[in-house]
Short mmCIF file of C-alpha atoms and ligand atoms in Angstrom, two decimals:
data_model
loop_
_atom_site.label_atom_id
_atom_site.label_comp_id
_atom_site.label_asym_id
_atom_site.label_seq_id
_atom_site.Cartn_x
_atom_site.Cartn_y
_atom_site.Cartn_z
CA MET A 1 -7.66 23.50 9.94
CA LEU A 2 -9.63 23.29 13.21
CA SER A 3 -7.97 23.88 16.56
CA VAL A 4 -7.50 20.92 18.90
CA ILE A 5 -10.24 22.17 21.24
CA ASP A 6 -12.72 22.78 18.40
CA THR A 7 -11.93 19.41 16.86
CA LEU A 8 -12.64 17.66 20.17
CA GLU A 9 -15.76 19.71 20.90
CA TYR A 10 -17.28 18.99 17.48
CA HIS A 11 -16.42 15.28 17.34
CA VAL A 12 -19.08 12.95 16.00
CA SER A 13 -18.47 9.52 14.53
CA VAL A 14 -18.99 9.56 10.75
CA ARG A 15 -20.21 6.47 8.94
CA ASP A 16 -21.16 7.99 5.54
CA TYR A 17 -18.40 9.04 3.20
CA THR A 18 -18.13 10.64 -0.22
CA ASP A 19 -15.89 9.16 -2.93
CA LYS A 20 -13.38 11.98 -2.56
CA LYS A 21 -9.86 10.68 -1.98
CA ILE A 22 -7.76 11.79 0.95
CA PRO A 23 -4.66 13.48 -0.50
CA ASP A 24 -1.50 11.44 0.15
CA GLU A 25 0.31 14.38 1.76
CA MET A 26 -2.58 14.93 4.16
CA LEU A 27 -2.63 11.27 5.18
CA GLU A 28 1.14 11.23 5.68
CA GLN A 29 0.95 14.36 7.83
CA ILE A 30 -1.80 12.79 9.95
CA LEU A 31 0.20 9.57 10.38
CA GLU A 32 3.44 11.36 11.25
CA ALA A 33 1.72 13.73 13.70
CA ALA A 34 0.01 10.81 15.46
CA ARG A 35 3.35 9.04 15.78
CA ARG A 36 4.42 11.81 18.17
CA SER A 37 1.89 10.44 20.69
CA PRO A 38 3.23 9.52 24.09
CA THR A 39 4.15 5.86 24.36
CA SER A 40 4.86 3.92 27.52
CA SER A 41 8.64 4.12 28.32
CA ASN A 42 9.22 4.94 24.65
CA MET A 43 8.61 1.27 23.90
CA GLN A 44 6.41 2.07 20.89
CA THR A 45 4.50 -1.16 21.31
CA TYR A 46 2.01 -0.48 18.54
CA SER A 47 1.73 -0.71 14.79
CA ILE A 48 -0.44 1.18 12.37
CA VAL A 49 -1.61 -0.72 9.30
CA VAL A 50 -2.99 1.56 6.57
CA VAL A 51 -5.41 -0.17 4.20
CA LYS A 52 -6.65 1.39 0.96
CA ASN A 53 -7.16 -1.76 -1.09
CA GLN A 54 -10.88 -2.20 -1.78
CA GLU A 55 -10.89 -6.00 -1.54
CA THR A 56 -9.05 -5.93 1.78
CA LYS A 57 -11.48 -3.35 3.19
CA LYS A 58 -14.35 -5.55 2.04
CA GLU A 59 -12.95 -8.51 3.97
CA LEU A 60 -12.34 -6.36 7.03
CA ALA A 61 -15.93 -5.07 6.86
CA LYS A 62 -17.13 -8.68 7.02
CA PHE A 63 -14.99 -9.38 10.10
CA ALA A 64 -16.57 -6.33 11.74
CA GLY A 65 -20.07 -7.80 11.27
CA ASN A 66 -20.70 -6.26 7.85
CA GLN A 67 -20.12 -2.66 8.85
CA LYS A 68 -20.41 -0.96 5.46
CA HIS A 69 -18.35 2.11 6.43
CA VAL A 70 -15.26 -0.13 6.75
CA GLU A 71 -15.64 -0.82 3.05
CA THR A 72 -16.78 2.61 1.89
CA CYS A 73 -14.25 4.75 3.76
CA ASP A 74 -11.28 5.98 1.75
CA THR A 75 -8.71 4.65 4.20
CA PHE A 76 -9.01 2.07 6.93
CA ILE A 77 -6.39 1.95 9.65
CA ALA A 78 -5.81 -1.03 11.93
CA LEU A 79 -4.48 0.05 15.31
CA CYS A 80 -2.48 -2.82 16.64
CA ALA A 81 -0.91 -3.67 19.95
CA ASP A 82 2.53 -4.90 18.95
CA ILE A 83 5.00 -6.55 21.30
CA SER A 84 7.08 -8.08 18.47
CA GLY A 85 9.62 -5.21 18.61
CA VAL A 86 10.28 -5.46 22.35
CA ASP A 87 10.46 -9.24 21.95
CA GLU A 88 13.17 -8.79 19.35
CA ALA A 89 15.07 -6.32 21.58
CA CYS A 90 15.14 -9.02 24.27
CA GLN A 91 16.40 -11.61 21.78
CA ILE A 92 19.17 -9.27 20.58
CA HIS A 93 20.35 -9.10 24.19
CA ASP A 94 19.87 -12.82 24.94
CA THR A 95 17.03 -12.23 27.38
CA LYS A 96 13.47 -13.36 27.17
CA LEU A 97 10.47 -11.06 27.09
CA ALA A 98 8.54 -11.60 30.34
CA LYS A 99 5.06 -11.34 28.89
CA SER A 100 2.33 -10.42 31.35
CA LEU A 101 -0.98 -8.65 31.65
CA GLU A 102 1.14 -5.49 32.03
CA THR A 103 2.88 -5.91 28.64
CA THR A 104 -0.50 -6.60 27.05
CA MET A 105 -1.98 -3.50 28.64
CA VAL A 106 0.99 -1.30 27.76
CA ALA A 107 0.71 -2.29 24.09
CA THR A 108 -3.07 -1.90 24.06
CA ILE A 109 -2.90 1.53 25.69
CA ASP A 110 -0.17 2.59 23.23
CA ALA A 111 -2.41 1.54 20.33
CA ALA A 112 -5.39 3.40 21.80
CA LEU A 113 -3.40 6.60 22.29
CA VAL A 114 -2.03 6.67 18.76
CA GLY A 115 -5.51 5.82 17.44
CA MET A 116 -7.05 8.79 19.23
CA SER A 117 -4.27 11.03 17.91
CA LEU A 118 -5.00 9.84 14.37
CA CYS A 119 -8.68 10.53 14.90
CA LEU A 120 -7.97 14.04 16.21
CA ALA A 121 -5.46 14.89 13.47
CA ALA A 122 -7.81 13.60 10.76
CA GLU A 123 -10.84 15.47 12.11
CA SER A 124 -8.81 18.69 12.39
CA HIS A 125 -8.40 18.42 8.60
CA GLY A 126 -12.17 18.09 8.14
CA LEU A 127 -12.14 14.32 7.64
CA GLY A 128 -14.76 12.07 9.20
CA THR A 129 -13.73 9.15 11.39
CA VAL A 130 -15.22 6.23 13.23
CA MET A 131 -13.39 3.73 15.39
CA ILE A 132 -14.12 0.05 14.83
CA GLY A 133 -14.02 -2.23 17.86
CA GLY A 134 -15.74 -4.79 15.63
CA MET A 135 -12.23 -5.79 14.50
CA ARG A 136 -11.96 -7.81 17.71
CA ASN A 137 -14.77 -10.08 16.48
CA ASN A 138 -12.09 -12.01 14.66
CA PRO A 139 -8.55 -11.02 15.67
CA ARG A 140 -7.04 -14.16 14.10
CA GLY A 141 -8.78 -13.44 10.79
CA VAL A 142 -7.52 -9.85 10.76
CA ALA A 143 -3.99 -11.02 11.63
CA GLU A 144 -4.01 -13.49 8.76
CA LEU A 145 -5.50 -11.05 6.26
CA LEU A 146 -3.04 -8.28 7.12
CA GLY A 147 -0.03 -10.57 7.60
CA PHE A 148 0.70 -9.90 11.27
CA PRO A 149 3.64 -11.69 12.87
CA ARG A 150 3.28 -13.23 16.35
CA GLY A 151 2.89 -10.58 19.05
CA VAL A 152 0.56 -8.32 17.07
CA TYR A 153 -3.20 -8.02 17.47
CA VAL A 154 -5.73 -5.49 16.20
CA ALA A 155 -7.06 -3.51 19.16
CA PHE A 156 -9.49 -1.56 16.97
CA GLY A 157 -9.80 0.02 13.56
CA LEU A 158 -10.34 3.56 12.33
CA CYS A 159 -12.21 4.57 9.18
CA LEU A 160 -11.19 7.83 7.50
CA GLY A 161 -12.90 9.68 4.69
CA TYR A 162 -14.62 12.88 3.65
CA PRO A 163 -18.03 13.03 5.41
CA ASP A 164 -21.11 12.73 3.22
CA SER A 165 -23.43 13.36 6.12
CA LYS A 166 -22.66 14.18 9.70
CA SER A 167 -25.00 13.52 12.60
CA ALA A 168 -25.74 15.91 15.43
CA LEU A 169 -23.47 15.83 18.48
CA LYS A 170 -24.42 12.84 20.60
CA PRO A 171 -25.09 13.97 24.17
CA ARG A 172 -22.68 12.77 26.81
CA MET A 173 -23.49 12.15 30.45
CA LYS A 174 -23.54 15.18 32.70
CA SER A 175 -20.09 16.43 33.51
CA GLU A 176 -20.48 15.69 37.24
CA MET A 177 -21.15 12.02 36.42
CA ILE A 178 -17.74 11.72 34.81
CA ILE A 179 -15.45 14.38 36.23
CA HIS A 180 -14.64 13.94 39.91
CA ARG A 181 -12.83 16.71 41.76
CA GLU A 182 -10.17 15.60 44.25
CA GLN A 183 -12.18 12.53 45.31
CA TYR A 184 -14.45 10.08 43.55
CA PHE A 185 -18.01 11.13 44.23
CA GLU A 186 -20.72 8.52 44.37
CA ARG A 187 -22.79 8.67 41.22
CA ARG A 188 -26.52 9.09 41.68
CA SER A 189 -28.58 6.59 39.74
CA ASP A 190 -31.27 9.17 38.96
CA ASN A 191 -28.61 10.86 36.80
CA PHE A 192 -28.38 7.68 34.71
CA ILE A 193 -32.15 7.71 34.29
CA GLU A 194 -32.05 11.36 33.32
CA TYR A 195 -29.40 10.52 30.72
CA ASP A 196 -31.61 7.70 29.38
CA LYS A 197 -34.30 10.29 28.67
CA GLU A 198 -31.92 12.78 27.08
CA LEU A 199 -30.36 10.15 24.82
CA ALA A 200 -33.74 8.69 23.82
CA SER A 201 -34.97 12.17 22.80
CA PHE A 202 -31.74 12.76 20.87
CA TYR A 203 -32.10 9.51 18.91
CA ARG A 204 -35.80 10.12 18.18
CA ALA A 205 -35.19 13.74 17.16
CA ASN A 206 -32.60 12.42 14.74
CA GLY A 207 -34.94 9.89 13.18
CA LYS A 208 -33.68 6.80 15.01
CA GLU A 209 -35.72 4.37 17.04
CA SER A 210 -34.83 4.23 20.70
CA PRO A 211 -36.02 2.40 23.79
CA ASP A 212 -36.94 4.68 26.71
CA ALA A 213 -33.93 3.36 28.62
CA ALA A 214 -31.60 4.48 25.85
CA TRP A 215 -28.39 4.07 27.88
CA THR A 216 -29.03 1.87 30.93
CA GLY A 217 -31.28 -0.52 29.00
CA VAL A 218 -28.95 -0.86 26.03
CA VAL A 219 -25.84 -1.30 28.18
CA ALA A 220 -27.57 -3.79 30.47
CA LYS A 221 -28.60 -5.90 27.49
CA GLN A 222 -25.23 -5.65 25.74
CA LEU A 223 -23.25 -6.63 28.81
CA GLU A 224 -25.49 -9.30 30.24
CA ASN A 225 -23.39 -11.97 28.56
CA ILE A 226 -19.64 -12.05 28.01
CA LYS A 227 -18.87 -10.25 24.79
CA ARG A 228 -16.35 -11.95 22.48
CA PRO A 229 -15.84 -14.92 24.81
CA ASP A 230 -13.01 -16.29 22.62
CA LEU A 231 -10.96 -13.07 22.73
CA LYS A 232 -8.63 -14.10 25.56
CA ASN A 233 -7.85 -17.46 23.93
CA ALA A 234 -7.34 -15.83 20.56
CA LEU A 235 -4.92 -13.21 21.92
CA GLU A 236 -3.03 -15.83 23.96
CA SER A 237 -2.62 -17.93 20.84
CA MET A 238 -1.23 -14.82 19.11
CA GLY A 239 1.50 -14.34 21.74
CA PHE A 240 -0.11 -12.15 24.42
CA SER A 241 -0.37 -12.94 28.13
CA PHE A 242 -3.07 -12.13 30.66
CA ASP A 243 -1.14 -13.36 33.75
C1 FMN B 1 -12.83 1.74 20.82
C2 FMN B 1 -14.09 2.09 20.06
C3 FMN B 1 -14.68 1.16 19.25
C4 FMN B 1 -15.81 1.50 18.47
N1 FMN B 1 -16.34 0.58 17.64
C5 FMN B 1 -17.33 0.94 16.79
C6 FMN B 1 -17.77 0.03 15.79
O1 FMN B 1 -17.30 -1.11 15.68
N2 FMN B 1 -18.72 0.46 14.93
C7 FMN B 1 -19.26 1.72 14.99
O2 FMN B 1 -20.10 2.06 14.15
N3 FMN B 1 -18.86 2.61 15.94
C8 FMN B 1 -17.91 2.25 16.83
N4 FMN B 1 -17.43 3.14 17.75
C9 FMN B 1 -18.01 4.51 17.80
C10 FMN B 1 -18.90 4.70 19.04
O3 FMN B 1 -20.10 4.00 18.85
C11 FMN B 1 -19.14 6.20 19.22
O4 FMN B 1 -17.91 6.85 19.45
C12 FMN B 1 -20.09 6.47 20.38
O5 FMN B 1 -21.38 5.95 20.14
C13 FMN B 1 -20.24 7.97 20.63
O6 FMN B 1 -20.73 8.60 19.45
P1 FMN B 1 -19.93 9.79 18.77
O7 FMN B 1 -18.51 9.31 18.54
O8 FMN B 1 -20.63 10.09 17.49
O9 FMN B 1 -19.97 10.94 19.71
C14 FMN B 1 -16.35 2.81 18.56
C15 FMN B 1 -15.76 3.74 19.42
C16 FMN B 1 -14.65 3.39 20.17
C17 FMN B 1 -14.02 4.42 21.07
#
Protein backbone atom coordinates (compact mmCIF):
# COMPACT_ATOMS: atom_id res chain seq x y z
CA MET A 1 0.00 0.00 0.00
CA LEU A 2 1.36 3.46 -0.90
CA SER A 3 1.92 6.11 1.75
CA VAL A 4 -0.37 9.15 1.78
CA ILE A 5 2.39 11.41 0.44
CA ASP A 6 3.35 9.00 -2.36
CA THR A 7 -0.30 8.49 -3.28
CA LEU A 8 -0.80 12.24 -3.59
CA GLU A 9 2.47 12.83 -5.45
CA TYR A 10 1.72 10.12 -8.02
CA HIS A 11 -1.94 11.01 -8.60
CA VAL A 12 -3.18 10.95 -12.18
CA SER A 13 -6.78 10.55 -13.26
CA VAL A 14 -7.36 7.10 -14.78
CA ARG A 15 -9.97 6.60 -17.48
CA ASP A 16 -8.98 3.12 -18.76
CA TYR A 17 -9.73 0.13 -16.59
CA THR A 18 -9.18 -3.62 -16.76
CA ASP A 19 -12.02 -6.07 -16.05
CA LYS A 20 -10.50 -7.05 -12.71
CA LYS A 21 -13.00 -6.70 -9.86
CA ILE A 22 -12.25 -4.67 -6.77
CA PRO A 23 -12.38 -7.09 -3.82
CA ASP A 24 -15.36 -6.39 -1.54
CA GLU A 25 -13.18 -6.13 1.57
CA MET A 26 -10.95 -3.56 -0.13
CA LEU A 27 -13.93 -1.45 -1.18
CA GLU A 28 -15.44 -1.62 2.31
CA GLN A 29 -12.13 -0.57 3.85
CA ILE A 30 -11.89 2.38 1.45
CA LEU A 31 -15.47 3.44 2.22
CA GLU A 32 -15.05 3.13 5.99
CA ALA A 33 -11.70 4.97 5.99
CA ALA A 34 -13.17 7.83 3.93
CA ARG A 35 -16.06 8.11 6.38
CA ARG A 36 -13.54 9.29 8.99
CA SER A 37 -13.14 12.50 6.97
CA PRO A 38 -13.76 15.73 8.80
CA THR A 39 -17.31 16.98 8.41
CA SER A 40 -18.63 20.42 9.25
CA SER A 41 -19.85 20.46 12.92
CA ASN A 42 -20.18 16.67 12.68
CA MET A 43 -23.33 17.23 10.63
CA GLN A 44 -22.36 14.55 8.10
CA THR A 45 -24.31 16.29 5.38
CA TYR A 46 -23.28 13.92 2.61
CA SER A 47 -24.20 10.54 1.21
CA ILE A 48 -22.15 8.06 -0.75
CA VAL A 49 -24.02 6.00 -3.33
CA VAL A 50 -22.03 2.97 -4.53
CA VAL A 51 -23.06 1.72 -7.97
CA LYS A 52 -21.89 -1.58 -9.45
CA ASN A 53 -24.89 -2.41 -11.59
CA GLN A 54 -23.87 -2.27 -15.26
CA GLU A 55 -27.17 -0.85 -16.54
CA THR A 56 -27.14 1.91 -13.94
CA LYS A 57 -23.54 2.83 -14.78
CA LYS A 58 -24.53 2.94 -18.45
CA GLU A 59 -27.30 5.44 -17.70
CA LEU A 60 -24.99 7.51 -15.52
CA ALA A 61 -22.39 7.56 -18.32
CA LYS A 62 -25.03 9.06 -20.62
CA PHE A 63 -25.86 11.78 -18.08
CA ALA A 64 -22.15 12.63 -17.95
CA GLY A 65 -22.08 13.25 -21.72
CA ASN A 66 -21.22 9.68 -22.71
CA GLN A 67 -18.07 9.38 -20.64
CA LYS A 68 -17.19 5.73 -21.27
CA HIS A 69 -15.14 5.32 -18.07
CA VAL A 70 -18.34 5.79 -16.02
CA GLU A 71 -19.61 2.62 -17.65
CA THR A 72 -16.36 0.65 -17.79
CA CYS A 73 -15.12 1.28 -14.24
CA ASP A 74 -15.72 -1.50 -11.73
CA THR A 75 -17.43 0.77 -9.21
CA PHE A 76 -18.98 4.19 -9.61
CA ILE A 77 -19.58 6.30 -6.55
CA ALA A 78 -21.94 9.28 -6.44
CA LEU A 79 -20.81 11.86 -3.91
CA CYS A 80 -23.89 13.66 -2.76
CA ALA A 81 -24.56 16.75 -0.72
CA ASP A 82 -27.31 15.60 1.62
CA ILE A 83 -29.28 17.89 3.92
CA SER A 84 -32.12 15.38 4.43
CA GLY A 85 -30.62 14.16 7.75
CA VAL A 86 -30.30 17.62 9.31
CA ASP A 87 -33.79 18.40 8.02
CA GLU A 88 -35.10 15.37 9.86
CA ALA A 89 -33.23 16.34 13.05
CA CYS A 90 -35.04 19.69 12.93
CA GLN A 91 -38.41 17.97 12.44
CA ILE A 92 -37.76 15.63 15.39
CA HIS A 93 -37.31 18.75 17.52
CA ASP A 94 -40.22 20.70 16.00
CA THR A 95 -37.98 23.28 14.37
CA LYS A 96 -37.53 24.06 10.73
CA LEU A 97 -34.27 23.78 8.85
CA ALA A 98 -33.21 27.31 7.86
CA LYS A 99 -31.84 26.48 4.44
CA SER A 100 -29.36 28.95 3.02
CA LEU A 101 -26.34 29.24 0.79
CA GLU A 102 -24.37 28.24 3.90
CA THR A 103 -26.21 24.91 4.34
CA THR A 104 -25.75 24.22 0.63
CA MET A 105 -22.05 24.98 0.85
CA VAL A 106 -21.54 22.95 4.02
CA ALA A 107 -23.11 19.89 2.39
CA THR A 108 -21.19 20.40 -0.86
CA ILE A 109 -17.88 20.81 0.97
CA ASP A 110 -18.63 17.70 3.08
CA ALA A 111 -19.26 15.72 -0.11
CA ALA A 112 -16.04 17.02 -1.70
CA LEU A 113 -13.95 16.12 1.35
CA VAL A 114 -15.25 12.57 1.59
CA GLY A 115 -14.83 12.21 -2.18
CA MET A 116 -11.17 13.20 -2.00
CA SER A 117 -10.65 10.78 0.89
CA LEU A 118 -12.18 7.98 -1.19
CA CYS A 119 -9.90 8.89 -4.07
CA LEU A 120 -6.82 8.89 -1.83
CA ALA A 121 -7.73 5.63 -0.07
CA ALA A 122 -8.48 3.92 -3.39
CA GLU A 123 -5.26 5.11 -5.05
CA SER A 124 -3.22 4.00 -2.02
CA HIS A 125 -4.46 0.48 -2.83
CA GLY A 126 -3.27 0.81 -6.44
CA LEU A 127 -6.72 1.53 -7.89
CA GLY A 128 -7.26 4.14 -10.57
CA THR A 129 -9.78 6.92 -10.06
CA VAL A 130 -11.33 9.82 -11.89
CA MET A 131 -13.81 12.31 -10.53
CA ILE A 132 -16.88 13.07 -12.64
CA GLY A 133 -18.26 16.60 -12.49
CA GLY A 134 -20.29 15.63 -15.56
CA MET A 135 -22.89 14.28 -13.11
CA ARG A 136 -24.08 17.87 -12.67
CA ASN A 137 -25.17 17.92 -16.32
CA ASN A 138 -28.39 16.36 -15.13
CA PRO A 139 -28.78 16.39 -11.34
CA ARG A 140 -32.52 15.65 -11.54
CA GLY A 141 -31.89 12.63 -13.79
CA VAL A 142 -29.26 11.26 -11.40
CA ALA A 143 -31.58 11.83 -8.43
CA GLU A 144 -34.38 9.93 -10.13
CA LEU A 145 -32.15 7.08 -11.31
CA LEU A 146 -30.55 6.60 -7.89
CA GLY A 147 -33.73 7.24 -5.87
CA PHE A 148 -32.63 10.33 -3.94
CA PRO A 149 -35.09 11.88 -1.50
CA ARG A 150 -35.54 15.68 -1.38
CA GLY A 151 -32.44 17.43 -0.02
CA VAL A 152 -29.91 15.27 -1.86
CA TYR A 153 -27.98 16.19 -5.00
CA VAL A 154 -24.97 14.65 -6.72
CA ALA A 155 -22.02 17.01 -6.37
CA PHE A 156 -19.77 14.78 -8.47
CA GLY A 157 -19.00 11.15 -9.16
CA LEU A 158 -15.92 8.98 -8.74
CA CYS A 159 -14.94 6.05 -10.95
CA LEU A 160 -12.87 3.28 -9.36
CA GLY A 161 -11.13 0.36 -11.04
CA TYR A 162 -7.82 -1.32 -11.74
CA PRO A 163 -5.88 0.86 -14.22
CA ASP A 164 -5.34 -0.55 -17.70
CA SER A 165 -3.17 2.35 -18.72
CA LYS A 166 -1.98 5.30 -16.73
CA SER A 167 -0.94 8.63 -18.22
CA ALA A 168 2.09 10.64 -17.24
CA LEU A 169 1.75 13.12 -14.37
CA LYS A 170 -0.02 16.21 -15.67
CA PRO A 171 2.03 19.29 -14.86
CA ARG A 172 0.55 21.72 -12.38
CA MET A 173 1.14 25.45 -12.29
CA LYS A 174 4.33 26.61 -10.63
CA SER A 175 4.16 26.37 -6.88
CA GLU A 176 4.49 30.15 -6.43
CA MET A 177 1.36 30.66 -8.55
CA ILE A 178 -0.68 28.67 -6.07
CA ILE A 179 1.01 28.75 -2.69
CA HIS A 180 1.10 32.19 -1.08
CA ARG A 181 3.19 32.73 2.04
CA GLU A 182 1.65 34.95 4.72
CA GLN A 183 0.01 37.25 2.15
CA TYR A 184 -1.58 36.76 -1.24
CA PHE A 185 0.99 37.69 -3.85
CA GLU A 186 -0.15 39.11 -7.14
CA ARG A 187 0.15 36.48 -9.84
CA ARG A 188 2.19 37.42 -12.88
CA SER A 189 0.43 36.75 -16.15
CA ASP A 190 3.65 35.67 -17.86
CA ASN A 191 3.55 32.67 -15.51
CA PHE A 192 0.19 31.68 -17.01
CA ILE A 193 1.70 31.93 -20.49
CA GLU A 194 4.66 29.86 -19.39
CA TYR A 195 2.24 27.24 -18.06
CA ASP A 196 0.39 27.26 -21.40
CA LYS A 197 3.64 26.24 -23.09
CA GLU A 198 4.49 23.56 -20.54
CA LEU A 199 1.01 22.01 -20.72
CA ALA A 200 0.92 22.12 -24.53
CA SER A 201 4.29 20.29 -24.69
CA PHE A 202 3.02 17.75 -22.15
CA TYR A 203 -0.12 17.00 -24.18
CA ARG A 204 1.81 16.77 -27.46
CA ALA A 205 4.52 14.57 -25.94
CA ASN A 206 1.74 12.27 -24.77
CA GLY A 207 0.14 12.03 -28.20
CA LYS A 208 -2.71 14.49 -27.65
CA GLU A 209 -3.54 17.50 -29.75
CA SER A 210 -3.23 20.80 -27.96
CA PRO A 211 -3.67 24.47 -28.79
CA ASP A 212 -0.63 26.64 -27.97
CA ALA A 213 -2.63 28.32 -25.21
CA ALA A 214 -3.23 24.97 -23.53
CA TRP A 215 -4.49 26.44 -20.24
CA THR A 216 -5.49 30.10 -20.72
CA GLY A 217 -7.08 29.43 -24.12
CA VAL A 218 -9.01 26.37 -23.00
CA VAL A 219 -10.23 27.98 -19.78
CA ALA A 220 -11.19 31.20 -21.54
CA LYS A 221 -13.27 29.26 -24.05
CA GLN A 222 -14.84 26.97 -21.45
CA LEU A 223 -15.86 29.80 -19.17
CA GLU A 224 -16.96 32.37 -21.70
CA ASN A 225 -20.57 31.27 -21.24
CA ILE A 226 -22.33 30.14 -18.09
CA LYS A 227 -21.77 26.43 -17.68
CA ARG A 228 -24.83 24.38 -16.69
CA PRO A 229 -27.15 27.40 -16.62
CA ASP A 230 -30.03 25.31 -15.20
CA LEU A 231 -28.02 24.03 -12.21
CA LYS A 232 -29.28 26.60 -9.69
CA ASN A 233 -32.93 26.01 -10.65
CA ALA A 234 -32.45 22.26 -10.56
CA LEU A 235 -30.86 22.28 -7.10
CA GLU A 236 -33.50 24.68 -5.76
CA SER A 237 -36.21 22.36 -7.03
CA MET A 238 -34.44 19.53 -5.17
CA GLY A 239 -34.57 21.36 -1.82
CA PHE A 240 -31.38 23.46 -1.73
CA SER A 241 -31.15 27.21 -1.18
CA PHE A 242 -28.75 29.78 -2.58
CA ASP A 243 -29.97 32.71 -0.42
C1 LIG B 1 -14.61 17.91 -9.19
C2 LIG B 1 -13.94 17.30 -10.41
C3 LIG B 1 -14.69 16.94 -11.50
C4 LIG B 1 -14.10 16.31 -12.60
N1 LIG B 1 -14.86 15.91 -13.63
C5 LIG B 1 -14.32 15.18 -14.63
C6 LIG B 1 -15.16 14.61 -15.63
O1 LIG B 1 -16.38 14.78 -15.65
N2 LIG B 1 -14.57 13.83 -16.57
C7 LIG B 1 -13.22 13.58 -16.59
O2 LIG B 1 -12.76 12.83 -17.45
N3 LIG B 1 -12.39 14.12 -15.65
C8 LIG B 1 -12.92 14.90 -14.67
N4 LIG B 1 -12.13 15.40 -13.67
C9 LIG B 1 -10.67 15.11 -13.69
C10 LIG B 1 -9.85 16.36 -14.06
O3 LIG B 1 -10.01 16.61 -15.43
C11 LIG B 1 -8.39 16.10 -13.70
O4 LIG B 1 -8.28 15.89 -12.31
C12 LIG B 1 -7.50 17.26 -14.13
O5 LIG B 1 -7.48 17.42 -15.52
C13 LIG B 1 -6.06 17.05 -13.66
O6 LIG B 1 -5.56 15.83 -14.21
P1 LIG B 1 -5.00 14.68 -13.27
O7 LIG B 1 -6.07 14.37 -12.24
O8 LIG B 1 -4.72 13.52 -14.15
O9 LIG B 1 -3.76 15.21 -12.63
C14 LIG B 1 -12.69 16.07 -12.59
C15 LIG B 1 -11.93 16.48 -11.50
C16 LIG B 1 -12.54 17.10 -10.42
C17 LIG B 1 -11.70 17.50 -9.24
